[in-house]
Amino acid sequence: MENGETLPQIMARSRHIILKHKTKWNGQQKARAKILFRKFPDLEKAYGLFLKIVDIFNAKVSPDVARLNLARWYNQVEAFGNNEFNKILETFENHNVTIVNYFKQRLTNASAESFNAKIKALRSQFRGVVDIKFFMFRIATLYT
């Protein structure tokens, strides 16, 4: 290829760049992405959809504007027609109200999920719980 790499090398090294926003790419990554997207145009379309959903969630807008932006994105995903996006579309259909609620105060359940992971780790450390009262006491003393 024009940047001196082979196609397998470009594919292996591009794994990290498609997980980042294109504004954070360096010059070498931009050249690599240009080659990759020229060879795989559907990947470029999918990456564009990824960037749009990231930008929707990063924009500080009202829930009504967010709902409209999400509906437009949803239509673009349907028009793309890739079956890999069906699970995402299904999630948006099932949890539309909850997703739009994020834009009211921009709160997530990340702290609850983190606490749940800590409880599971503690439980696995003891290889199960026999005395529930003592287990609750340990949780209260460790995580308060």
Coordinates of N, CA and C in Angstrom, one line a residue:
M1 N 0.8 -1.2 0.0 CA 0.0 0.0 0.0 C 0.9 1.3 0.0
E2 N 0.3 2.4 -0.2 CA 1.1 3.6 -0.4 C 1.7 4.1 0.9
N3 N 1.3 3.6 2.1 CA 2.0 3.9 3.3 C 3.1 2.9 3.7
G4 N 3.3 1.9 2.9 CA 4.4 1.0 3.2 C 4.0 -0.3 3.9
E5 N 2.7 -0.4 4.3 CA 2.2 -1.5 5.0 C 1.4 -2.5 4.0
T6 N 1.3 -3.7 4.4 CA 0.5 -4.6 3.7 C -0.9 -4.5 4.1
L7 N -1.9 -5.1 3.4 CA -3.3 -5.0 3.8 C -3.6 -5.7 5.1
P8 N -3.0 -6.9 5.3 CA -3.2 -7.5 6.7 C -2.7 -6.6 7.8
Q9 N -1.5 -6.0 7.6 CA -1.0 -5.1 8.6 C -1.9 -3.9 8.9
I10 N -2.5 -3.4 7.8 CA -3.4 -2.2 7.9 C -4.6 -2.7 8.7
M11 N -5.2 -3.8 8.4 CA -6.4 -4.3 9.0 C -6.1 -4.6 10.5
A12 N -5.0 -5.1 10.8 CA -4.6 -5.4 12.2 C -4.4 -4.1 13.0
R13 N -3.8 -3.2 12.4 CA -3.5 -1.9 13.1 C -4.6 -0.9 13.1
S14 N -5.6 -1.2 12.3 CA -6.8 -0.3 12.2 C -7.8 -0.6 13.3
R15 N -7.7 -1.7 13.9 CA -8.6 -2.1 15.0 C -8.8 -1.0 16.0
H16 N -7.7 -0.3 16.3 CA -7.8 0.7 17.4 C -8.3 2.0 16.9
I17 N -8.0 2.3 15.6 CA -8.5 3.6 15.2 C -10.0 3.7 15.0
I18 N -10.6 2.6 14.6 CA -12.0 2.7 14.4 C -12.8 2.7 15.7
L19 N -12.1 2.6 16.8 CA -12.8 2.7 18.1 C -12.6 4.1 18.7
K20 N -11.9 4.9 18.0 CA -11.7 6.3 18.5 C -12.4 7.3 17.5
H21 N -12.6 8.5 18.0 CA -13.2 9.5 17.2 C -12.1 10.0 16.2
K22 N -12.5 10.3 15.0 CA -11.5 10.6 14.0 C -10.8 11.9 14.3
T23 N -11.3 12.7 15.2 CA -10.6 14.0 15.6 C -9.4 13.6 16.4
K24 N -9.3 12.4 17.0 CA -8.2 12.0 17.8 C -7.1 11.2 17.1
W25 N -7.3 11.0 15.8 CA -6.3 10.3 15.0 C -5.1 11.1 14.7
N26 N -3.9 10.4 14.7 CA -2.7 11.1 14.2 C -2.6 11.0 12.7
G27 N -1.5 11.5 12.1 CA -1.3 11.5 10.7 C -1.3 10.1 10.1
Q28 N -0.5 9.2 10.8 CA -0.4 7.8 10.3 C -1.7 7.1 10.4
Q29 N -2.5 7.4 11.4 CA -3.8 6.7 11.5 C -4.8 7.2 10.5
K30 N -4.7 8.5 10.1 CA -5.5 9.0 9.1 C -5.2 8.4 7.7
A31 N -3.9 8.2 7.4 CA -3.5 7.6 6.2 C -4.0 6.1 6.2
R32 N -3.8 5.4 7.3 CA -4.3 4.0 7.4 C -5.8 3.9 7.2
A33 N -6.5 4.8 7.8 CA -8.0 4.8 7.7 C -8.4 5.1 6.3
K34 N -7.7 6.0 5.6 CA -8.1 6.3 4.2 C -8.0 5.1 3.3
I35 N -6.9 4.3 3.5 CA -6.7 3.1 2.8 C -7.8 2.1 3.1
L36 N -8.0 1.9 4.4 CA -9.0 0.9 4.9 C -10.4 1.2 4.4
F37 N -10.8 2.5 4.4 CA -12.1 2.8 4.0 C -12.2 2.8 2.5
R38 N -11.1 3.0 1.7 CA -11.2 2.8 0.3 C -11.4 1.4 -0.1
K39 N -10.8 0.5 0.7 CA -10.9 -1.0 0.4 C -12.3 -1.5 0.9
F40 N -12.8 -1.0 2.0 CA -14.0 -1.5 2.6 C -15.0 -0.3 2.8
P41 N -15.7 0.1 1.8 CA -16.6 1.3 1.9 C -17.8 1.1 2.9
D42 N -18.2 -0.2 3.1 CA -19.3 -0.4 4.1 C -18.7 -0.1 5.5
L43 N -17.5 -0.4 5.7 CA -16.9 -0.1 7.0 C -16.9 1.4 7.3
E44 N -16.6 2.2 6.2 CA -16.6 3.6 6.4 C -18.1 4.1 6.7
K45 N -19.1 3.5 6.1 CA -20.4 3.9 6.4 C -20.8 3.6 7.9
A46 N -20.4 2.4 8.3 CA -20.6 2.0 9.7 C -19.9 2.9 10.6
Y47 N -18.7 3.2 10.3 CA -17.9 4.1 11.2 C -18.6 5.5 11.2
G48 N -19.1 6.0 10.1 CA -19.9 7.2 10.1 C -21.1 7.2 11.0
L49 N -21.8 6.1 11.0 CA -22.9 5.9 11.9 C -22.5 5.9 13.4
F50 N -21.4 5.3 13.6 CA -20.8 5.3 15.0 C -20.5 6.7 15.4
L51 N -19.9 7.5 14.6 CA -19.5 8.8 14.9 C -20.8 9.7 15.2
K52 N -21.8 9.4 14.4 CA -23.1 10.2 14.6 C -23.7 9.9 15.9
I53 N -23.7 8.7 16.3 CA -24.4 8.3 17.6 C -23.5 8.9 18.8
V54 N -22.2 8.8 18.6 CA -21.3 9.4 19.7 C -21.6 10.9 19.8
D55 N -21.7 11.6 18.7 CA -21.9 13.0 18.7 C -23.3 13.4 19.3
I56 N -24.3 12.5 19.0 CA -25.6 12.8 19.6 C -25.5 12.7 21.1
F57 N -24.8 11.7 21.6 CA -24.8 11.6 23.1 C -23.8 12.6 23.7
N58 N -22.9 13.1 23.0 CA -22.0 14.1 23.5 C -22.6 15.5 23.5
A59 N -23.6 15.7 22.6 CA -24.2 17.1 22.5 C -25.1 17.3 23.7
K60 N -25.0 18.5 24.3 CA -25.8 18.9 25.4 C -27.1 19.5 24.9
V61 N -28.1 18.7 24.6 CA -29.3 19.2 24.0 C -30.5 18.7 24.9
S62 N -31.7 19.3 24.6 CA -32.9 18.9 25.3 C -33.3 17.5 24.9
P63 N -34.1 16.8 25.7 CA -34.6 15.5 25.4 C -35.4 15.5 24.0
D64 N -36.1 16.5 23.7 CA -36.9 16.6 22.5 C -36.0 16.6 21.3
V65 N -34.9 17.4 21.3 CA -34.0 17.5 20.2 C -33.2 16.2 20.1
A66 N -32.9 15.6 21.3 CA -32.2 14.3 21.2 C -33.1 13.2 20.6
R67 N -34.3 13.2 21.0 CA -35.3 12.2 20.4 C -35.3 12.4 18.9
L68 N -35.3 13.6 18.4 CA -35.4 13.8 16.9 C -34.1 13.4 16.3
N69 N -32.9 13.7 16.9 CA -31.6 13.3 16.4 C -31.5 11.8 16.4
L70 N -32.0 11.1 17.4 CA -31.9 9.7 17.5 C -32.8 9.0 16.4
A71 N -34.0 9.6 16.2 CA -34.9 9.1 15.2 C -34.2 9.2 13.8
R72 N -33.5 10.3 13.5 CA -32.8 10.5 12.2 C -31.7 9.5 12.1
W73 N -31.0 9.3 13.2 CA -29.9 8.3 13.2 C -30.5 6.9 13.0
Y74 N -31.6 6.6 13.6 CA -32.3 5.3 13.5 C -32.6 5.1 12.0
N75 N -33.2 6.1 11.3 CA -33.5 6.0 9.9 C -32.3 5.7 9.1
Q76 N -31.2 6.4 9.4 CA -30.0 6.2 8.6 C -29.4 4.8 8.8
V77 N -29.6 4.2 10.0 CA -29.1 2.8 10.2 C -30.0 1.9 9.4
E78 N -31.3 2.1 9.4 CA -32.2 1.3 8.6 C -31.9 1.3 7.2
A79 N -31.6 2.5 6.7 CA -31.2 2.7 5.3 C -29.9 2.0 4.9
F80 N -29.0 2.0 5.9 CA -27.7 1.3 5.7 C -27.9 -0.2 5.4
G81 N -28.9 -0.8 6.1 CA -29.3 -2.1 5.7 C -28.4 -3.3 6.2
N82 N -27.5 -3.0 7.1 CA -26.6 -4.0 7.6 C -27.2 -4.8 8.7
N83 N -27.2 -6.1 8.6 CA -27.9 -6.9 9.7 C -27.2 -6.8 11.0
E84 N -25.9 -6.4 11.1 CA -25.2 -6.3 12.3 C -25.8 -5.2 13.2
F85 N -26.5 -4.3 12.6 CA -27.0 -3.2 13.4 C -28.4 -3.5 14.0
N86 N -29.0 -4.6 13.6 CA -30.3 -5.0 14.0 C -30.5 -5.0 15.5
K87 N -29.5 -5.5 16.2 CA -29.5 -5.6 17.7 C -29.5 -4.2 18.3
I88 N -28.8 -3.3 17.7 CA -28.8 -1.9 18.2 C -30.2 -1.3 18.0
L89 N -30.8 -1.5 16.8 CA -32.1 -1.0 16.5 C -33.1 -1.6 17.5
E90 N -33.0 -2.9 17.8 CA -33.9 -3.5 18.7 C -33.8 -2.9 20.1
T91 N -32.6 -2.6 20.5 CA -32.4 -2.0 21.8 C -33.0 -0.6 21.9
F92 N -32.9 0.1 20.8 CA -33.5 1.5 20.8 C -35.0 1.4 20.8
E93 N -35.5 0.4 20.1 CA -37.0 0.2 20.1 C -37.5 -0.1 21.5
N94 N -36.8 -1.0 22.2 CA -37.3 -1.5 23.5 C -37.0 -0.5 24.6
H95 N -36.0 0.3 24.5 CA -35.6 1.2 25.6 C -35.6 2.7 25.2
N96 N -36.4 3.1 24.3 CA -36.4 4.4 23.7 C -36.6 5.5 24.8
V97 N -37.6 5.2 25.7 CA -37.9 6.2 26.8 C -36.8 6.4 27.7
T98 N -36.2 5.2 28.1 CA -35.0 5.3 29.1 C -33.8 6.0 28.4
I99 N -33.6 5.7 27.2 CA -32.4 6.3 26.5 C -32.6 7.8 26.4
V100 N -33.8 8.3 26.1 CA -34.1 9.7 26.0 C -34.0 10.4 27.4
N101 N -34.4 9.7 28.4 CA -34.3 10.2 29.8 C -32.9 10.6 30.1
Y102 N -31.9 10.0 29.5 CA -30.5 10.3 29.8 C -30.2 11.8 29.5
F103 N -30.9 12.3 28.5 CA -30.7 13.7 28.1 C -31.3 14.7 29.1
K104 N -32.1 14.3 30.0 CA -32.7 15.2 31.0 C -31.6 15.7 32.0
Q105 N -31.0 14.8 32.6 CA -30.0 15.2 33.6 C -28.6 14.6 33.3
R106 N -28.5 13.8 32.3 CA -27.3 13.2 31.8 C -26.7 12.3 32.9
L107 N -27.6 11.5 33.5 CA -27.2 10.6 34.6 C -27.3 9.2 34.0
T108 N -26.4 8.3 34.5 CA -26.4 6.9 34.1 C -26.4 6.0 35.4
N109 N -26.5 4.8 35.2 CA -26.5 3.8 36.3 C -25.1 3.3 36.5
A110 N -24.1 4.0 36.1 CA -22.7 3.4 36.2 C -22.3 3.2 37.6
S111 N -22.7 4.1 38.6 CA -22.3 3.9 40.0 C -23.0 2.6 40.5
A112 N -24.2 2.4 40.2 CA -24.9 1.2 40.7 C -24.3 -0.1 40.1
E113 N -23.9 0.0 38.8 CA -23.3 -1.2 38.2 C -21.9 -1.5 38.8
S114 N -21.2 -0.4 39.2 CA -19.9 -0.6 39.8 C -20.0 -1.2 41.2
F115 N -21.0 -0.7 41.9 CA -21.2 -1.3 43.3 C -21.6 -2.7 43.2
N116 N -22.5 -3.1 42.2 CA -22.9 -4.4 42.0 C -21.7 -5.3 41.7
A117 N -20.8 -4.8 40.9 CA -19.6 -5.6 40.6 C -18.7 -5.8 41.8
K118 N -18.6 -4.8 42.7 CA -17.9 -5.0 43.9 C -18.5 -6.0 44.8
I119 N -19.8 -6.1 44.9 CA -20.5 -7.1 45.7 C -20.3 -8.5 45.2
K120 N -20.3 -8.6 43.9 CA -20.1 -9.9 43.2 C -18.7 -10.4 43.5
A121 N -17.7 -9.5 43.4 CA -16.3 -9.8 43.7 C -16.1 -10.3 45.1
L122 N -16.8 -9.5 46.0 CA -16.7 -9.9 47.4 C -17.3 -11.3 47.7
R123 N -18.4 -11.5 47.1 CA -19.1 -12.8 47.2 C -18.3 -13.9 46.7
S124 N -17.7 -13.7 45.5 CA -16.8 -14.8 45.0 C -15.6 -15.0 45.8
Q125 N -15.1 -14.0 46.4 CA -13.9 -14.1 47.3 C -14.2 -15.1 48.4
F126 N -15.4 -15.0 49.0 CA -15.8 -15.9 50.0 C -16.4 -17.3 49.5
R127 N -16.4 -17.4 48.2 CA -16.9 -18.6 47.6 C -18.4 -18.9 48.0
G128 N -19.2 -17.9 48.0 CA -20.6 -18.0 48.3 C -20.8 -17.4 49.7
V129 N -22.1 -17.2 50.0 CA -22.5 -16.6 51.3 C -23.3 -17.5 52.1
V130 N -22.9 -17.8 53.3 CA -23.7 -18.7 54.2 C -24.4 -17.8 55.2
D131 N -23.7 -16.9 55.8 CA -24.4 -16.0 56.8 C -24.7 -14.7 56.2
I132 N -25.9 -14.4 55.8 CA -26.3 -13.2 55.1 C -26.1 -12.0 55.9
K133 N -26.4 -12.1 57.2 CA -26.3 -10.9 58.1 C -24.8 -10.5 58.2
F134 N -23.9 -11.4 58.3 CA -22.5 -11.1 58.3 C -22.0 -10.5 57.0
F135 N -22.5 -11.1 55.9 CA -22.1 -10.6 54.6 C -22.6 -9.1 54.4
M136 N -23.8 -8.8 54.8 CA -24.3 -7.5 54.7 C -23.5 -6.5 55.6
F137 N -23.1 -7.0 56.8 CA -22.2 -6.2 57.7 C -20.9 -5.9 57.0
R138 N -20.3 -6.9 56.3 CA -19.0 -6.7 55.6 C -19.2 -5.7 54.5
I139 N -20.3 -5.8 53.8 CA -20.5 -4.8 52.7 C -20.6 -3.4 53.3
A140 N -21.4 -3.3 54.4 CA -21.6 -2.0 55.0 C -20.3 -1.4 55.5
T141 N -19.4 -2.2 56.1 CA -18.2 -1.7 56.6 C -17.2 -1.4 55.5
L142 N -17.2 -2.1 54.4 CA -16.2 -1.9 53.4 C -16.5 -0.8 52.4
Y143 N -17.8 -0.6 52.1 CA -18.2 0.3 51.1 C -19.0 1.5 51.6
T144 N -18.9 1.9 52.8 CA -19.6 3.1 53.3 C -18.6 4.1 53.7

